[in-house]
PDB file of C-alpha atoms and ligand atoms in Angstrom:
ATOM      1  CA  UNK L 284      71.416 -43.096 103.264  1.00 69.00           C
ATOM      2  CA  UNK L 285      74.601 -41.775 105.058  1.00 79.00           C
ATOM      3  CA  UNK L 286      77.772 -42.879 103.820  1.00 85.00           C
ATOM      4  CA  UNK L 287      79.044 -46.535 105.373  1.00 84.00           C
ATOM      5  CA  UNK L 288      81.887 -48.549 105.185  1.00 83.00           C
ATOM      6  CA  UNK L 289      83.306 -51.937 106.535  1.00 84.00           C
ATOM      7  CA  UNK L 290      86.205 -51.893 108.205  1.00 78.00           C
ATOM      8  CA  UNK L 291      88.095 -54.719 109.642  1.00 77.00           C
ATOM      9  CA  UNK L 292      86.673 -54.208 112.807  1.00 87.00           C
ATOM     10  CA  UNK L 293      83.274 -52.717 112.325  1.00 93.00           C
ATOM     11  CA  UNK L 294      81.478 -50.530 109.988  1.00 94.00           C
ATOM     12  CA  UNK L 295      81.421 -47.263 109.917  1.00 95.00           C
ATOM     13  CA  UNK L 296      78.283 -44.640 109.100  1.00 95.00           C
ATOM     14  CA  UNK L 297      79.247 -41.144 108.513  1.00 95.00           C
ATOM     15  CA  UNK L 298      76.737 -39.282 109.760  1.00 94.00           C
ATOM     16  CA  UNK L 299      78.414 -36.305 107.698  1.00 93.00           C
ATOM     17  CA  UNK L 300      81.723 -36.854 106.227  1.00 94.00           C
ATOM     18  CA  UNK L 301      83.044 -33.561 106.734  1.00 90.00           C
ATOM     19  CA  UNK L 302      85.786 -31.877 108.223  1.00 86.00           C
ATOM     20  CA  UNK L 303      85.368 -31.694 111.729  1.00 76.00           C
ATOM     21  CA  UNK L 304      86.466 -29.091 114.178  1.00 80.00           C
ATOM     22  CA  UNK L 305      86.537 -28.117 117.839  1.00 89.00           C
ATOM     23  CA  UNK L 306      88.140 -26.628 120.736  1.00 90.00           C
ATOM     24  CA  UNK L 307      88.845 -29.883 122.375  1.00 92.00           C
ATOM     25  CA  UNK L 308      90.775 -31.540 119.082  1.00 95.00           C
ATOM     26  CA  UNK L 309      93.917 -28.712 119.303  1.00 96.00           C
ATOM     27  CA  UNK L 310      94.295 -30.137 123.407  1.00 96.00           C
ATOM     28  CA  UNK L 311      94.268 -33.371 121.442  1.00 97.00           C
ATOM     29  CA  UNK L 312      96.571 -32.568 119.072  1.00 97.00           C
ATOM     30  CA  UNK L 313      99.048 -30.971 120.904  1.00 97.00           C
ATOM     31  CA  UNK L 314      98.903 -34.130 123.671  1.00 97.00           C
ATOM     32  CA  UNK L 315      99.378 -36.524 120.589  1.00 95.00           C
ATOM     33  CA  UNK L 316     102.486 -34.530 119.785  1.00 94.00           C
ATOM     34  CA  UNK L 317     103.806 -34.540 123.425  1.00 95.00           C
ATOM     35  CA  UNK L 318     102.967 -38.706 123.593  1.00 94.00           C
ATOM     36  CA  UNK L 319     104.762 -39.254 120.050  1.00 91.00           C
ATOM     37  CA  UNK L 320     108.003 -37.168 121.506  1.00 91.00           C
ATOM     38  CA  UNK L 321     108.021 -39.275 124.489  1.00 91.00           C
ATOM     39  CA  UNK L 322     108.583 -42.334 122.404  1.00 86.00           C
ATOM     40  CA  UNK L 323     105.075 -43.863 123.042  1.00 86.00           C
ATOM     41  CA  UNK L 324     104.775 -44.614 119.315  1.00 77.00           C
ATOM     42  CA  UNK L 325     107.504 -46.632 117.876  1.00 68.00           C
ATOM     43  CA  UNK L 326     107.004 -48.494 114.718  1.00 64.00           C
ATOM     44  CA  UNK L 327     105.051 -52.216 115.445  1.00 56.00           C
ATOM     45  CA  UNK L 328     105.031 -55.221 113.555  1.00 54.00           C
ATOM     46  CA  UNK L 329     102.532 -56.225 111.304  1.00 51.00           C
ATOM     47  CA  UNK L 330      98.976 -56.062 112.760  1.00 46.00           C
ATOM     48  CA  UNK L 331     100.103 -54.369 115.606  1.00 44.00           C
ATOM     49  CA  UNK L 332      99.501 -50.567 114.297  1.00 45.00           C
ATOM     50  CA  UNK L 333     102.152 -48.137 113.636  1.00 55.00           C
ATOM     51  CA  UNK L 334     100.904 -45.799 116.929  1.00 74.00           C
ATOM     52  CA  UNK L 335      98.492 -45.337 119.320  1.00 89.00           C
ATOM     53  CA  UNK L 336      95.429 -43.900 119.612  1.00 94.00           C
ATOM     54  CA  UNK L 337      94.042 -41.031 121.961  1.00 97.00           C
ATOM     55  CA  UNK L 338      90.478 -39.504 122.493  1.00 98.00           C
ATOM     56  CA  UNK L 339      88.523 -37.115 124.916  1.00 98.00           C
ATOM     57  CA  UNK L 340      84.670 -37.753 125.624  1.00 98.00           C
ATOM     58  CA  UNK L 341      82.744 -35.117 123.551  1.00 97.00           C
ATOM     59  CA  UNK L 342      78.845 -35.239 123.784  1.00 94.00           C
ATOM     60  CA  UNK L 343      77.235 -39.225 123.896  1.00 94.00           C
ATOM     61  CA  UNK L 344      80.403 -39.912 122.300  1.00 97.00           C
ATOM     62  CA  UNK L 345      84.146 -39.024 121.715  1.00 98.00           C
ATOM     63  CA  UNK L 346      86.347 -37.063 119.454  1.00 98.00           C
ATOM     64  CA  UNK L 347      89.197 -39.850 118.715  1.00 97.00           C
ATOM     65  CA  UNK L 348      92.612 -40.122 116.104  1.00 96.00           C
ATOM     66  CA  UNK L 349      91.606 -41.416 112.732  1.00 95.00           C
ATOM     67  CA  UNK L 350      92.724 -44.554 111.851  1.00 92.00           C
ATOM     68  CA  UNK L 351      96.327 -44.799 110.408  1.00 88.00           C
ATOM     69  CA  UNK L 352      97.413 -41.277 111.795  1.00 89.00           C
ATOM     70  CA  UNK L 353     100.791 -40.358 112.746  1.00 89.00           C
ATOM     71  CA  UNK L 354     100.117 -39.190 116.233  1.00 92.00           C
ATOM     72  CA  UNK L 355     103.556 -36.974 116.007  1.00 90.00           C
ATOM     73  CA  UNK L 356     102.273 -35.067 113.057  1.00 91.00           C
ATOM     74  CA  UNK L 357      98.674 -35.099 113.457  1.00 93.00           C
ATOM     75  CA  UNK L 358      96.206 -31.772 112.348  1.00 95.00           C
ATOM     76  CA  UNK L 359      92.709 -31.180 113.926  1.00 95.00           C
ATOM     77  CA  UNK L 360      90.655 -32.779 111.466  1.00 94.00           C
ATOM     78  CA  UNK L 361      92.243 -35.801 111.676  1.00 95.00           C
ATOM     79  CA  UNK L 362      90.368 -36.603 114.944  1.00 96.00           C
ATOM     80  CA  UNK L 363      86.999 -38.240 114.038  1.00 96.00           C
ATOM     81  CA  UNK L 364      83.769 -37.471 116.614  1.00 97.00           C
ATOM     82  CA  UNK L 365      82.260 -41.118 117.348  1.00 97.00           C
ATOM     83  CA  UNK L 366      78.604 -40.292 118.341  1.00 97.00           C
ATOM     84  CA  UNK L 367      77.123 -43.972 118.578  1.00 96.00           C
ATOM     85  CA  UNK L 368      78.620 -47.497 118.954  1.00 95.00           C
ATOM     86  CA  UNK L 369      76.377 -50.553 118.304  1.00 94.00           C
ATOM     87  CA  UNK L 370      78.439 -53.341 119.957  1.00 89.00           C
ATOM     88  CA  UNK L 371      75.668 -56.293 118.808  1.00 89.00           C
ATOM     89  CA  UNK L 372      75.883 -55.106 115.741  1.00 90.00           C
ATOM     90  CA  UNK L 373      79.746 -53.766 115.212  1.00 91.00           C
ATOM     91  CA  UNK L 374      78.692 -50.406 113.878  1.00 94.00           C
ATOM     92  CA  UNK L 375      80.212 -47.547 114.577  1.00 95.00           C
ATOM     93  CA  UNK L 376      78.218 -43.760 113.969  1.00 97.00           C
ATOM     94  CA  UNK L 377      81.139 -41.408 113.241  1.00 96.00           C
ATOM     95  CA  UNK L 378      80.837 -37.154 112.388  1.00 96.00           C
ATOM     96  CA  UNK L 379      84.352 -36.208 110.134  1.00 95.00           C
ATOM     97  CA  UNK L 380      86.534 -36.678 107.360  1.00 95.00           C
ATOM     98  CA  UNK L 381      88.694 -39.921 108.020  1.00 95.00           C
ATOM     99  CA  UNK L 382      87.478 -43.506 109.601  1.00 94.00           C
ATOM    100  CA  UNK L 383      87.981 -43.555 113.193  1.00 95.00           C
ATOM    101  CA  UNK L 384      90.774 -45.529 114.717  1.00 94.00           C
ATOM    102  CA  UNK L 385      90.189 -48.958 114.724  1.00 92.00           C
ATOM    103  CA  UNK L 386      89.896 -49.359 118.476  1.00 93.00           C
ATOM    104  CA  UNK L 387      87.124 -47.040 118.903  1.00 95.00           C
ATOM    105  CA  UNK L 388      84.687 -50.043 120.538  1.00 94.00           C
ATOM    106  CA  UNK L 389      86.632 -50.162 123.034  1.00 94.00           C
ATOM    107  CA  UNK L 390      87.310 -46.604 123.990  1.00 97.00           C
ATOM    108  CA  UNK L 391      83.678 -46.036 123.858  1.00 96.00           C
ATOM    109  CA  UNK L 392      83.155 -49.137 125.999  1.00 95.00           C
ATOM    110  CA  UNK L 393      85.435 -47.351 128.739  1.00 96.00           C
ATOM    111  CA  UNK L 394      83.813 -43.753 128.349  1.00 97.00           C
ATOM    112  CA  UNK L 395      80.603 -46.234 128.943  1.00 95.00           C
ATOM    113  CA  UNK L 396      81.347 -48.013 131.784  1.00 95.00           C
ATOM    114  CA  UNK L 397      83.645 -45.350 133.804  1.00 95.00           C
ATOM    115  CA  UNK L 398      81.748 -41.986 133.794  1.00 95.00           C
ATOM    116  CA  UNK L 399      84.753 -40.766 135.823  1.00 96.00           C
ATOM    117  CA  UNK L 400      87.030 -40.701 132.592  1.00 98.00           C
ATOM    118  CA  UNK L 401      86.817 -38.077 130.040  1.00 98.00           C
ATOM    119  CA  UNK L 402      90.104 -39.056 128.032  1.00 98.00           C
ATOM    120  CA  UNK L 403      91.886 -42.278 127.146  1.00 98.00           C
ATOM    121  CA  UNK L 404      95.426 -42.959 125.915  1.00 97.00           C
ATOM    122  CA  UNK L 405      96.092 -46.168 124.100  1.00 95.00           C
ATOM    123  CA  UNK L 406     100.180 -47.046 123.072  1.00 92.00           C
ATOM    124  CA  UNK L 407     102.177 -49.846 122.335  1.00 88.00           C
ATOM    125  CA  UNK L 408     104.813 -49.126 124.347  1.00 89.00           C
ATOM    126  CA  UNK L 409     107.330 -52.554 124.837  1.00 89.00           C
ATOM    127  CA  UNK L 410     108.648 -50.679 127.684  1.00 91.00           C
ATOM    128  CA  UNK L 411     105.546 -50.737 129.532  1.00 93.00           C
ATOM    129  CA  UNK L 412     104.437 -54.144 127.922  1.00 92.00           C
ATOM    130  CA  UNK L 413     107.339 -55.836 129.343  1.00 92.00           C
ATOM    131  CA  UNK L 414     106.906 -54.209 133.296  1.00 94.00           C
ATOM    132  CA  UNK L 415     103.242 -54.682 133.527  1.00 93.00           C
ATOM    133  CA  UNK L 416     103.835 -56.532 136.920  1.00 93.00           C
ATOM    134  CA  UNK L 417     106.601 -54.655 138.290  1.00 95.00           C
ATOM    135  CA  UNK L 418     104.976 -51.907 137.837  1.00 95.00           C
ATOM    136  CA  UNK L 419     101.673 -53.164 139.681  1.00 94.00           C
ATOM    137  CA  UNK L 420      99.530 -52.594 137.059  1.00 95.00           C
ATOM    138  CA  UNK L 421      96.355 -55.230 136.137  1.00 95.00           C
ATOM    139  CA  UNK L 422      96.934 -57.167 132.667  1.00 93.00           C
ATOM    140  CA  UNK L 423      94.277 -58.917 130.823  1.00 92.00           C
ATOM    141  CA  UNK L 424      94.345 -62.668 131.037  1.00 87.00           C
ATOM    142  CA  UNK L 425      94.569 -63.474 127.527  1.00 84.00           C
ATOM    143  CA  UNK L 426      95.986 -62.339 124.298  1.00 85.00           C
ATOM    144  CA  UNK L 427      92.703 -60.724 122.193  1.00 86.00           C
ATOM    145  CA  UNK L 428      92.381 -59.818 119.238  1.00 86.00           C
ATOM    146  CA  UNK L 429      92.806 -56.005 119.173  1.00 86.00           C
ATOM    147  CA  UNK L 430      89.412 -53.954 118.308  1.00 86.00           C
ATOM    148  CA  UNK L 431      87.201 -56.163 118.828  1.00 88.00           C
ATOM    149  CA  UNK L 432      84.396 -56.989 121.336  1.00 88.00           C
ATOM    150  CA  UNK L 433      86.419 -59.803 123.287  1.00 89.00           C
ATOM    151  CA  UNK L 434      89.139 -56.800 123.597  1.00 89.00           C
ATOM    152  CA  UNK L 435      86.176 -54.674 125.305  1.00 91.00           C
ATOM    153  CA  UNK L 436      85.805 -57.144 128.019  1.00 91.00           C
ATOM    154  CA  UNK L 437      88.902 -58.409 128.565  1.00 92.00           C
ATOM    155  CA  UNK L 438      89.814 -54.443 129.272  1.00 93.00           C
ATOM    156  CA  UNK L 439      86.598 -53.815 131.194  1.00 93.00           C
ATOM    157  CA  UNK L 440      86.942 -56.399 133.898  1.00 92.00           C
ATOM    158  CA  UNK L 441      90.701 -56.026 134.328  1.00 92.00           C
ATOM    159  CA  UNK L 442      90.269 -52.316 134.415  1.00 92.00           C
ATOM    160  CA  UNK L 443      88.352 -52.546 137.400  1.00 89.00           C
ATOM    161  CA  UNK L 444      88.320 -48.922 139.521  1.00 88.00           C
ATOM    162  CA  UNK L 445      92.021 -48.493 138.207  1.00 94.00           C
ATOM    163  CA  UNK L 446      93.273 -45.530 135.550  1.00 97.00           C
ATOM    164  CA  UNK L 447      95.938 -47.963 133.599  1.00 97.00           C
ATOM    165  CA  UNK L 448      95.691 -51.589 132.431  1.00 96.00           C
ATOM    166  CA  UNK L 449      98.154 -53.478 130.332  1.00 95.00           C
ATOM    167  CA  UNK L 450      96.653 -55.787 126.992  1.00 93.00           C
ATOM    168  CA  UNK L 451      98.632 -58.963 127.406  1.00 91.00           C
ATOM    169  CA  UNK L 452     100.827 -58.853 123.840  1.00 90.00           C
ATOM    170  CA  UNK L 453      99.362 -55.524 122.615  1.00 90.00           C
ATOM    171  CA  UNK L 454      99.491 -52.185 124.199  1.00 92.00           C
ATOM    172  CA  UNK L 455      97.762 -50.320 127.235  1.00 95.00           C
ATOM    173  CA  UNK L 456      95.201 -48.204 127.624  1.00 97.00           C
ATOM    174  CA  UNK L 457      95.684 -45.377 130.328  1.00 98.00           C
ATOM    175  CA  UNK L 458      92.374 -43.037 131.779  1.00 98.00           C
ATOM    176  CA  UNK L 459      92.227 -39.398 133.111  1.00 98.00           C
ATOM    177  CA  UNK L 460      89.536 -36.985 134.372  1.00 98.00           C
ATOM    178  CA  UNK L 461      90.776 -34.569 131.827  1.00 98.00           C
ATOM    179  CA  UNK L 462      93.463 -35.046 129.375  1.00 97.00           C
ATOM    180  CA  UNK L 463      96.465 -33.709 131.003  1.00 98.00           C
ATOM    181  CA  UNK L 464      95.851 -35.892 133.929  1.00 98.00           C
ATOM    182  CA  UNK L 465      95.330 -39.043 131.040  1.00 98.00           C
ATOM    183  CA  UNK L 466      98.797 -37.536 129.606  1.00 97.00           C
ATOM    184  CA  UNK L 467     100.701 -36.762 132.425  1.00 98.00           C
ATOM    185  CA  UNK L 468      99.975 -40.199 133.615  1.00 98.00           C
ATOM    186  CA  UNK L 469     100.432 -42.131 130.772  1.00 97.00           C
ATOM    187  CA  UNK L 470     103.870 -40.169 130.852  1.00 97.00           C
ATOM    188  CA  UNK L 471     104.714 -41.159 134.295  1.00 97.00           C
ATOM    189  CA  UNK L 472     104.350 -44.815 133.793  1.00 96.00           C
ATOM    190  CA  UNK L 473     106.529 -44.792 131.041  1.00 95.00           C
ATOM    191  CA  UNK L 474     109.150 -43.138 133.187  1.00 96.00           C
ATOM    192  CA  UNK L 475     108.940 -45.454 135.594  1.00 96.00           C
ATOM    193  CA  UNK L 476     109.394 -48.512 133.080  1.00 95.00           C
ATOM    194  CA  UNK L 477     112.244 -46.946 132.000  1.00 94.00           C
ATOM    195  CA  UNK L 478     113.829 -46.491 134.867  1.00 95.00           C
ATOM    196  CA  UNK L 479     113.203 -50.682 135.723  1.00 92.00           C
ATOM    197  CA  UNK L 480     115.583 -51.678 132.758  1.00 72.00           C
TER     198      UNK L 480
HETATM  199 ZN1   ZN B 773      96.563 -51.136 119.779  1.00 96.87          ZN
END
């Protein structure tokens, strides 16, 4: 029997709790450094996280940040490969050392349901939070509970065909074909929030 554990959100199998390593996690890492300089991770309140998570499709699944990681100091084998996701039954098939970040569902649910995204940002920027509209980007209707399946569609259908959507009270979560265009994006709408102050 593999290794399990109940987190707040779902449970997690580990397939093999091991170290995990690959190409793709140093682009990762050294995007999670470049996002945590830019000020996309500033200290939240309680429940809210302490940063934001980022991940790149790998395989049937995605390599993604561990929960709890710093994303400005952040090694390799901090990123976590989820293989599976069982949304019926909140389980959560994971390859690596560390539980994956806690809002794994719902990047899998985007690598899922957009085949034309291979990496995802999530931050909590209050910058961005507070400009969804000015900015023109889609928000979700309703304050959800972050993680969970009613986050998944709540993203999903105000995601639409667009790279960027705003969680009402949360965060965002930002798409690219590759991760310098998820980055560089991500990067630009902060900018731009800025600049509305
Ligand atoms: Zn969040």
């Amino acid at each position: 029997m593999p290794e399990s554990y109940r987190g707040t959100k779902f449970e997690t199998v580990f397939m093999n709790r091991a170290s995990f390593k690959v190409d793709k996690a140093k682009d990762l890492v050294k995007w999670a450094h470049e996002l945590a300089a830019k000020g996309f991770c500033p200290p939240q309140g309680e429940g809210a996280g302490t940063s934001g998570n980022l991940s790149a499709r790998y395989k049937n699944g995605c390599l993604i940040t561990r929960t709890g990681a710093d994303l400005g100091k952040i090694v390799e084998d901090e990123f976590v490969n989820v293989e599976d996701v069982n949304m019926v039954d909140v389980r959560v098939a994971v390859t690596g050392k560390y539980e994956p970040s806690s809002e794994s569902m719902v990047h899998m649910a985007i690598y899922r349901s957009r085949r034309d995204a291979n990496a995802v940002f999530h931050g909590h920027s209050p910058d961005i939070l507070a400009h969804a509209r000015a900015l023109g980007v889609p928000e979700t209707k309703s304050e959800v509970e972050y993680g969970t399946r009613k986050e998944v569609e709540e993203v999903l259908s105000a995601l639409k065909q667009t790279h960027f959507v705003v969680v009402k009270g949360h965060g965002f979560y930002c798409l690219g074909k590759t991760l310098d265009e998820c980055g560089k994006r991500a990067v630009e709408m902060l900018e731009k929030a800025r600049a509305l102050k």
